[in-house]
């Protein structure tokens, strides 16, 4: 009976390999393991990032909410976090449009005031989002250049889903994560035997170890030596990049609230010319070019208003606002510089040699008794 059960189980396993839930298993035709997107990021860094964010954003508005409403057994925490961008974008759009779209229903004086405040709020929302994300690069990029530790290195995760309906064939889905998403549990396995770094199994760890100043003798087991040091750098980088990003974002909002933005023309109907067309129009219009120059280039006007607003932000007539502006901007710059100093300075450079010296004090030829 035991023998027959064993044959039966073997037959079942064979069938599982050939057929999956009533359909031919399509996982063999797709990617069957997680992989780093290092080659894609090196060749096309911008397009790769846009592709990942677009995929996550589209799914956050379409696929993931549907799975949640249906009570799908495959809905997970990653999808829940990804859907967090939905209220953020809707809220940002509401803040931008609340005064700008409703101003036409106000009386003339109120409409003028609403437009001025609407411009500031719109620029403030955009400045907050841009500076909060870009400012992290002020620390993350130098760490990557110095040590080869890319905090934002993405990887494509393969999810083998459970069947929700009979003969349903979409059994594989993909998620985009970061290799160093978790400091406690990084995806170390994805760096082993990775041809992007070399033919050796631990080529990546040896590269990072050399950049950290570890000698070739100590890199015999590079992965064991380097992993704790990488974790230290991850903690430092994430700490300072996150803290500084909020100060940069707040600085952007403060600059957006200054008066020079009130006179900026944002109506696309009035912006009848871009920079190239403006040059052509100047040649054709001759003396009439002075009237066209008023709408020369939105980017040029934006730059001028930004410089004026920044000066007003740190040199405000009111003493309290002037102190607040300088303190906020100084904190953002200071945290960024401090973060670069801590992350780029290798405090563990002499650690290996000290450990080696301590070990050499023990005479291996003598007998030792361990109690």
PDB file of C-alpha atoms in Angstrom, residues 99-337:
ATOM      1  CA  UNK A  99      -8.531  78.033  -6.429  1.00  0.00           C
ATOM      2  CA  UNK A 100      -7.522  78.027 -10.108  1.00  0.00           C
ATOM      3  CA  UNK A 101     -10.693  76.369 -11.431  1.00  0.00           C
ATOM      4  CA  UNK A 102     -13.122  77.997  -9.030  1.00  0.00           C
ATOM      5  CA  UNK A 103     -11.847  81.562  -9.528  1.00  0.00           C
ATOM      6  CA  UNK A 104     -14.179  82.182 -12.495  1.00  0.00           C
ATOM      7  CA  UNK A 105     -17.153  81.960 -10.150  1.00  0.00           C
ATOM      8  CA  UNK A 106     -15.797  84.712  -7.873  1.00  0.00           C
ATOM      9  CA  UNK A 107     -16.159  88.464  -8.183  1.00  0.00           C
ATOM     10  CA  UNK A 108     -13.300  90.279  -9.919  1.00  0.00           C
ATOM     11  CA  UNK A 109     -11.274  91.252  -6.801  1.00  0.00           C
ATOM     12  CA  UNK A 110     -11.772  87.817  -5.270  1.00  0.00           C
ATOM     13  CA  UNK A 111     -10.880  86.119  -8.548  1.00  0.00           C
ATOM     14  CA  UNK A 112      -7.602  88.042  -8.748  1.00  0.00           C
ATOM     15  CA  UNK A 113      -6.685  87.045  -5.192  1.00  0.00           C
ATOM     16  CA  UNK A 114      -7.699  83.436  -5.836  1.00  0.00           C
ATOM     17  CA  UNK A 115      -5.518  83.278  -8.960  1.00  0.00           C
ATOM     18  CA  UNK A 116      -2.504  84.589  -7.077  1.00  0.00           C
ATOM     19  CA  UNK A 117      -2.933  82.055  -4.292  1.00  0.00           C
ATOM     20  CA  UNK A 118      -3.719  79.306  -6.796  1.00  0.00           C
ATOM     21  CA  UNK A 119      -0.436  79.873  -8.627  1.00  0.00           C
ATOM     22  CA  UNK A 120       1.505  79.656  -5.368  1.00  0.00           C
ATOM     23  CA  UNK A 121      -0.280  76.493  -4.277  1.00  0.00           C
ATOM     24  CA  UNK A 122       0.239  74.845  -7.664  1.00  0.00           C
ATOM     25  CA  UNK A 123       3.952  75.664  -7.741  1.00  0.00           C
ATOM     26  CA  UNK A 124       4.235  74.644  -4.089  1.00  0.00           C
ATOM     27  CA  UNK A 125       2.758  71.188  -4.706  1.00  0.00           C
ATOM     28  CA  UNK A 126       5.037  70.620  -7.704  1.00  0.00           C
ATOM     29  CA  UNK A 127       8.102  71.945  -5.855  1.00  0.00           C
ATOM     30  CA  UNK A 128       7.372  69.686  -2.885  1.00  0.00           C
ATOM     31  CA  UNK A 129       7.159  66.554  -5.050  1.00  0.00           C
ATOM     32  CA  UNK A 130      10.218  67.362  -7.162  1.00  0.00           C
ATOM     33  CA  UNK A 131      12.566  68.478  -4.383  1.00  0.00           C
ATOM     34  CA  UNK A 132      11.540  65.683  -2.027  1.00  0.00           C
ATOM     35  CA  UNK A 133      12.643  63.080  -4.597  1.00  0.00           C
ATOM     36  CA  UNK A 134      15.561  64.843  -6.276  1.00  0.00           C
ATOM     37  CA  UNK A 135      17.185  65.951  -2.999  1.00  0.00           C
ATOM     38  CA  UNK A 136      17.744  62.304  -2.014  1.00  0.00           C
ATOM     39  CA  UNK A 137      20.072  61.996  -4.998  1.00  0.00           C
ATOM     40  CA  UNK A 138      22.408  64.561  -3.400  1.00  0.00           C
ATOM     41  CA  UNK A 139      23.490  61.801  -1.005  1.00  0.00           C
ATOM     42  CA  UNK A 140      22.587  58.590  -2.838  1.00  0.00           C
ATOM     43  CA  UNK A 141      24.529  59.378  -6.035  1.00  0.00           C
ATOM     44  CA  UNK A 142      27.864  60.178  -4.291  1.00  0.00           C
ATOM     45  CA  UNK A 143      27.569  56.939  -2.273  1.00  0.00           C
ATOM     46  CA  UNK A 144      27.026  54.968  -5.482  1.00  0.00           C
ATOM     47  CA  UNK A 145      29.980  56.644  -7.198  1.00  0.00           C
ATOM     48  CA  UNK A 146      32.239  56.182  -4.174  1.00  0.00           C
ATOM     49  CA  UNK A 147      31.409  52.613  -3.147  1.00  0.00           C
ATOM     50  CA  UNK A 148      29.279  51.152  -5.940  1.00  0.00           C
ATOM     51  CA  UNK A 149      26.286  50.787  -3.598  1.00  0.00           C
ATOM     52  CA  UNK A 150      23.171  51.781  -5.537  1.00  0.00           C
ATOM     53  CA  UNK A 151      20.441  52.235  -2.927  1.00  0.00           C
ATOM     54  CA  UNK A 152      17.766  52.405  -5.636  1.00  0.00           C
ATOM     55  CA  UNK A 153      18.929  49.455  -7.735  1.00  0.00           C
ATOM     56  CA  UNK A 154      15.648  47.846  -8.943  1.00  0.00           C
ATOM     57  CA  UNK A 155      14.862  44.223  -9.466  1.00  0.00           C
ATOM     58  CA  UNK A 156      11.935  42.425 -11.046  1.00  0.00           C
ATOM     59  CA  UNK A 157      10.210  40.028  -8.678  1.00  0.00           C
ATOM     60  CA  UNK A 158       8.287  37.044 -10.024  1.00  0.00           C
ATOM     61  CA  UNK A 159       5.060  36.227  -8.166  1.00  0.00           C
ATOM     62  CA  UNK A 160       3.484  32.804  -8.678  1.00  0.00           C
ATOM     63  CA  UNK A 161      -0.153  33.494  -7.951  1.00  0.00           C
ATOM     64  CA  UNK A 162      -2.798  31.113  -6.665  1.00  0.00           C
ATOM     65  CA  UNK A 163      -5.638  30.228  -9.047  1.00  0.00           C
ATOM     66  CA  UNK A 164      -8.848  32.098  -8.340  1.00  0.00           C
ATOM     67  CA  UNK A 165     -10.945  30.500 -11.078  1.00  0.00           C
ATOM     68  CA  UNK A 166     -10.748  27.155 -12.781  1.00  0.00           C
ATOM     69  CA  UNK A 167      -8.554  27.154 -15.896  1.00  0.00           C
ATOM     70  CA  UNK A 168      -7.359  30.688 -15.198  1.00  0.00           C
ATOM     71  CA  UNK A 169      -4.000  31.123 -16.920  1.00  0.00           C
ATOM     72  CA  UNK A 170      -2.634  34.400 -15.484  1.00  0.00           C
ATOM     73  CA  UNK A 171      -0.666  32.564 -12.794  1.00  0.00           C
ATOM     74  CA  UNK A 172       2.411  34.801 -12.935  1.00  0.00           C
ATOM     75  CA  UNK A 173       2.631  38.489 -12.069  1.00  0.00           C
ATOM     76  CA  UNK A 174       5.560  40.838 -11.603  1.00  0.00           C
ATOM     77  CA  UNK A 175       6.494  43.388  -8.970  1.00  0.00           C
ATOM     78  CA  UNK A 176       9.243  46.017  -9.016  1.00  0.00           C
ATOM     79  CA  UNK A 177      11.275  46.290  -5.829  1.00  0.00           C
ATOM     80  CA  UNK A 178      14.703  47.564  -4.826  1.00  0.00           C
ATOM     81  CA  UNK A 179      17.529  45.215  -3.899  1.00  0.00           C
ATOM     82  CA  UNK A 180      18.290  47.303  -0.806  1.00  0.00           C
ATOM     83  CA  UNK A 181      14.648  48.007  -0.004  1.00  0.00           C
ATOM     84  CA  UNK A 182      15.099  46.393   3.408  1.00  0.00           C
ATOM     85  CA  UNK A 183      18.205  47.115   5.450  1.00  0.00           C
ATOM     86  CA  UNK A 184      17.699  44.020   7.601  1.00  0.00           C
ATOM     87  CA  UNK A 185      16.975  41.663   4.710  1.00  0.00           C
ATOM     88  CA  UNK A 186      18.599  42.906   1.479  1.00  0.00           C
ATOM     89  CA  UNK A 187      18.453  40.667  -1.575  1.00  0.00           C
ATOM     90  CA  UNK A 188      22.029  39.466  -1.255  1.00  0.00           C
ATOM     91  CA  UNK A 189      21.276  36.432  -3.434  1.00  0.00           C
ATOM     92  CA  UNK A 190      20.728  38.590  -6.526  1.00  0.00           C
ATOM     93  CA  UNK A 191      24.355  39.784  -6.434  1.00  0.00           C
ATOM     94  CA  UNK A 192      25.878  36.308  -6.502  1.00  0.00           C
ATOM     95  CA  UNK A 193      26.930  34.887  -9.888  1.00  0.00           C
ATOM     96  CA  UNK A 194      25.850  38.109 -11.554  1.00  0.00           C
ATOM     97  CA  UNK A 195      27.655  38.495 -14.883  1.00  0.00           C
ATOM     98  CA  UNK A 196      27.067  42.250 -14.821  1.00  0.00           C
ATOM     99  CA  UNK A 197      29.801  42.493 -12.156  1.00  0.00           C
ATOM    100  CA  UNK A 198      32.093  39.687 -13.266  1.00  0.00           C
ATOM    101  CA  UNK A 199      32.488  35.960 -13.708  1.00  0.00           C
ATOM    102  CA  UNK A 200      33.324  35.228 -10.075  1.00  0.00           C
ATOM    103  CA  UNK A 201      30.534  34.315  -7.691  1.00  0.00           C
ATOM    104  CA  UNK A 202      31.356  37.158  -5.278  1.00  0.00           C
ATOM    105  CA  UNK A 203      32.586  39.671  -7.878  1.00  0.00           C
ATOM    106  CA  UNK A 204      30.182  42.387  -6.695  1.00  0.00           C
ATOM    107  CA  UNK A 205      31.285  42.135  -3.073  1.00  0.00           C
ATOM    108  CA  UNK A 206      34.937  42.219  -4.060  1.00  0.00           C
ATOM    109  CA  UNK A 207      34.371  45.394  -6.074  1.00  0.00           C
ATOM    110  CA  UNK A 208      32.630  47.089  -3.155  1.00  0.00           C
ATOM    111  CA  UNK A 209      35.266  45.838  -0.713  1.00  0.00           C
ATOM    112  CA  UNK A 210      38.131  47.271  -2.762  1.00  0.00           C
ATOM    113  CA  UNK A 211      36.374  50.637  -2.946  1.00  0.00           C
ATOM    114  CA  UNK A 212      36.020  50.530   0.823  1.00  0.00           C
ATOM    115  CA  UNK A 213      39.773  50.071   1.205  1.00  0.00           C
ATOM    116  CA  UNK A 214      39.823  46.387   2.184  1.00  0.00           C
ATOM    117  CA  UNK A 215      43.013  44.622   1.152  1.00  0.00           C
ATOM    118  CA  UNK A 216      43.029  41.705  -1.284  1.00  0.00           C
ATOM    119  CA  UNK A 217      44.088  39.312   1.495  1.00  0.00           C
ATOM    120  CA  UNK A 218      40.956  40.114   3.490  1.00  0.00           C
ATOM    121  CA  UNK A 219      38.706  39.655   0.441  1.00  0.00           C
ATOM    122  CA  UNK A 220      39.058  35.883   0.334  1.00  0.00           C
ATOM    123  CA  UNK A 221      35.523  35.690   1.694  1.00  0.00           C
ATOM    124  CA  UNK A 222      34.419  39.065   0.411  1.00  0.00           C
ATOM    125  CA  UNK A 223      30.702  38.614   0.908  1.00  0.00           C
ATOM    126  CA  UNK A 224      31.037  37.872   4.638  1.00  0.00           C
ATOM    127  CA  UNK A 225      33.399  40.805   5.091  1.00  0.00           C
ATOM    128  CA  UNK A 226      31.510  43.387   3.063  1.00  0.00           C
ATOM    129  CA  UNK A 227      27.859  42.717   3.929  1.00  0.00           C
ATOM    130  CA  UNK A 228      28.006  44.341   7.411  1.00  0.00           C
ATOM    131  CA  UNK A 229      29.765  47.373   5.939  1.00  0.00           C
ATOM    132  CA  UNK A 230      27.139  47.707   3.209  1.00  0.00           C
ATOM    133  CA  UNK A 231      24.407  47.638   5.858  1.00  0.00           C
ATOM    134  CA  UNK A 232      26.119  50.479   7.723  1.00  0.00           C
ATOM    135  CA  UNK A 233      26.235  52.576   4.559  1.00  0.00           C
ATOM    136  CA  UNK A 234      22.589  51.789   3.796  1.00  0.00           C
ATOM    137  CA  UNK A 235      21.487  52.951   7.241  1.00  0.00           C
ATOM    138  CA  UNK A 236      23.517  56.143   7.013  1.00  0.00           C
ATOM    139  CA  UNK A 237      22.425  56.920   3.447  1.00  0.00           C
ATOM    140  CA  UNK A 238      18.733  56.321   4.067  1.00  0.00           C
ATOM    141  CA  UNK A 239      18.769  58.276   7.320  1.00  0.00           C
ATOM    142  CA  UNK A 240      20.345  61.451   5.941  1.00  0.00           C
ATOM    143  CA  UNK A 241      18.659  61.324   2.524  1.00  0.00           C
ATOM    144  CA  UNK A 242      15.216  60.988   4.129  1.00  0.00           C
ATOM    145  CA  UNK A 243      15.763  63.714   6.734  1.00  0.00           C
ATOM    146  CA  UNK A 244      17.273  66.171   4.269  1.00  0.00           C
ATOM    147  CA  UNK A 245      14.532  65.513   1.677  1.00  0.00           C
ATOM    148  CA  UNK A 246      11.824  66.855   3.995  1.00  0.00           C
ATOM    149  CA  UNK A 247      13.781  70.029   4.640  1.00  0.00           C
ATOM    150  CA  UNK A 248      14.368  70.494   0.899  1.00  0.00           C
ATOM    151  CA  UNK A 249      10.669  69.911   0.221  1.00  0.00           C
ATOM    152  CA  UNK A 250       9.688  72.449   2.876  1.00  0.00           C
ATOM    153  CA  UNK A 251      12.180  74.923   1.388  1.00  0.00           C
ATOM    154  CA  UNK A 252      10.572  74.464  -2.035  1.00  0.00           C
ATOM    155  CA  UNK A 253       7.126  75.171  -0.601  1.00  0.00           C
ATOM    156  CA  UNK A 254       8.462  78.268   1.180  1.00  0.00           C
ATOM    157  CA  UNK A 255       9.985  79.606  -2.050  1.00  0.00           C
ATOM    158  CA  UNK A 256       6.707  78.926  -3.876  1.00  0.00           C
ATOM    159  CA  UNK A 257       4.800  81.109  -1.414  1.00  0.00           C
ATOM    160  CA  UNK A 258       6.675  84.310  -2.338  1.00  0.00           C
ATOM    161  CA  UNK A 259       5.210  87.285  -4.250  1.00  0.00           C
ATOM    162  CA  UNK A 260       7.164  87.071  -7.562  1.00  0.00           C
ATOM    163  CA  UNK A 261       5.067  84.044  -8.612  1.00  0.00           C
ATOM    164  CA  UNK A 262       1.884  86.117  -8.537  1.00  0.00           C
ATOM    165  CA  UNK A 263       2.740  87.874 -11.809  1.00  0.00           C
ATOM    166  CA  UNK A 264       3.750  84.746 -13.706  1.00  0.00           C
ATOM    167  CA  UNK A 265       1.606  83.899 -16.752  1.00  0.00           C
ATOM    168  CA  UNK A 266       0.557  80.241 -16.703  1.00  0.00           C
ATOM    169  CA  UNK A 267      -2.334  80.337 -19.204  1.00  0.00           C
ATOM    170  CA  UNK A 268      -1.242  78.172 -22.182  1.00  0.00           C
ATOM    171  CA  UNK A 269      -3.403  80.240 -24.568  1.00  0.00           C
ATOM    172  CA  UNK A 270      -1.281  83.284 -23.843  1.00  0.00           C
ATOM    173  CA  UNK A 271       1.913  81.265 -24.269  1.00  0.00           C
ATOM    174  CA  UNK A 272       1.570  81.275 -28.055  1.00  0.00           C
ATOM    175  CA  UNK A 273       5.262  80.712 -28.797  1.00  0.00           C
ATOM    176  CA  UNK A 274       8.005  78.406 -27.630  1.00  0.00           C
ATOM    177  CA  UNK A 275      11.672  79.344 -27.801  1.00  0.00           C
ATOM    178  CA  UNK A 276      12.367  78.085 -31.341  1.00  0.00           C
ATOM    179  CA  UNK A 277       9.240  79.641 -32.808  1.00  0.00           C
ATOM    180  CA  UNK A 278      10.102  82.872 -31.021  1.00  0.00           C
ATOM    181  CA  UNK A 279      13.403  83.146 -32.910  1.00  0.00           C
ATOM    182  CA  UNK A 280      11.629  82.628 -36.196  1.00  0.00           C
ATOM    183  CA  UNK A 281       8.958  85.151 -35.276  1.00  0.00           C
ATOM    184  CA  UNK A 282      11.602  87.759 -34.431  1.00  0.00           C
ATOM    185  CA  UNK A 283      13.077  87.456 -37.939  1.00  0.00           C
ATOM    186  CA  UNK A 284       9.655  87.738 -39.582  1.00  0.00           C
ATOM    187  CA  UNK A 285       8.083  90.324 -37.308  1.00  0.00           C
ATOM    188  CA  UNK A 286      10.980  92.789 -37.161  1.00  0.00           C
ATOM    189  CA  UNK A 287       9.809  95.791 -35.098  1.00  0.00           C
ATOM    190  CA  UNK A 288       6.809  93.869 -33.817  1.00  0.00           C
ATOM    191  CA  UNK A 289       9.142  91.488 -31.987  1.00  0.00           C
ATOM    192  CA  UNK A 290       8.851  93.651 -28.871  1.00  0.00           C
ATOM    193  CA  UNK A 291       5.235  92.568 -28.438  1.00  0.00           C
ATOM    194  CA  UNK A 292       6.185  88.917 -28.937  1.00  0.00           C
ATOM    195  CA  UNK A 293       9.025  89.143 -26.404  1.00  0.00           C
ATOM    196  CA  UNK A 294       6.512  89.360 -23.575  1.00  0.00           C
ATOM    197  CA  UNK A 295       5.754  85.658 -24.069  1.00  0.00           C
ATOM    198  CA  UNK A 296       9.259  84.621 -25.006  1.00  0.00           C
ATOM    199  CA  UNK A 297       9.892  81.548 -22.905  1.00  0.00           C
ATOM    200  CA  UNK A 298       8.074  80.167 -19.910  1.00  0.00           C
ATOM    201  CA  UNK A 299      11.239  78.519 -18.631  1.00  0.00           C
ATOM    202  CA  UNK A 300      13.158  81.771 -18.739  1.00  0.00           C
ATOM    203  CA  UNK A 301      10.410  83.541 -16.799  1.00  0.00           C
ATOM    204  CA  UNK A 302      10.223  80.651 -14.359  1.00  0.00           C
ATOM    205  CA  UNK A 303      13.963  80.931 -13.708  1.00  0.00           C
ATOM    206  CA  UNK A 304      13.763  84.657 -13.061  1.00  0.00           C
ATOM    207  CA  UNK A 305      10.835  84.259 -10.691  1.00  0.00           C
ATOM    208  CA  UNK A 306      12.613  81.449  -8.877  1.00  0.00           C
ATOM    209  CA  UNK A 307      15.704  83.587  -8.271  1.00  0.00           C
ATOM    210  CA  UNK A 308      13.584  86.521  -7.063  1.00  0.00           C
ATOM    211  CA  UNK A 309      11.495  84.256  -4.840  1.00  0.00           C
ATOM    212  CA  UNK A 310      14.568  82.616  -3.347  1.00  0.00           C
ATOM    213  CA  UNK A 311      16.088  85.995  -2.501  1.00  0.00           C
ATOM    214  CA  UNK A 312      12.811  87.077  -0.933  1.00  0.00           C
ATOM    215  CA  UNK A 313      12.603  83.790   0.975  1.00  0.00           C
ATOM    216  CA  UNK A 314      15.952  84.262   2.737  1.00  0.00           C
ATOM    217  CA  UNK A 315      15.900  88.094   2.828  1.00  0.00           C
ATOM    218  CA  UNK A 316      12.297  88.759   3.785  1.00  0.00           C
ATOM    219  CA  UNK A 317      11.397  92.191   5.149  1.00  0.00           C
ATOM    220  CA  UNK A 318       9.821  90.590   8.208  1.00  0.00           C
ATOM    221  CA  UNK A 319      12.492  89.449  10.617  1.00  0.00           C
ATOM    222  CA  UNK A 320      10.662  86.324  11.757  1.00  0.00           C
ATOM    223  CA  UNK A 321      10.122  85.111   8.182  1.00  0.00           C
ATOM    224  CA  UNK A 322      13.709  85.944   7.272  1.00  0.00           C
ATOM    225  CA  UNK A 323      15.044  83.897  10.195  1.00  0.00           C
ATOM    226  CA  UNK A 324      12.666  81.022   9.411  1.00  0.00           C
ATOM    227  CA  UNK A 325      13.666  80.966   5.733  1.00  0.00           C
ATOM    228  CA  UNK A 326      17.384  81.009   6.425  1.00  0.00           C
ATOM    229  CA  UNK A 327      17.056  78.356   9.117  1.00  0.00           C
ATOM    230  CA  UNK A 328      15.062  76.044   6.865  1.00  0.00           C
ATOM    231  CA  UNK A 329      17.408  76.434   3.909  1.00  0.00           C
ATOM    232  CA  UNK A 330      20.478  76.122   6.142  1.00  0.00           C
ATOM    233  CA  UNK A 331      19.131  72.928   7.691  1.00  0.00           C
ATOM    234  CA  UNK A 332      18.552  71.394   4.247  1.00  0.00           C
ATOM    235  CA  UNK A 333      22.064  72.260   3.050  1.00  0.00           C
ATOM    236  CA  UNK A 334      23.649  71.296   6.372  1.00  0.00           C
ATOM    237  CA  UNK A 335      22.010  67.872   6.523  1.00  0.00           C
ATOM    238  CA  UNK A 336      23.029  67.183   2.931  1.00  0.00           C
ATOM    239  CA  UNK A 337      26.661  68.085   3.609  1.00  0.00           C
TER     240      UNK A 337
END
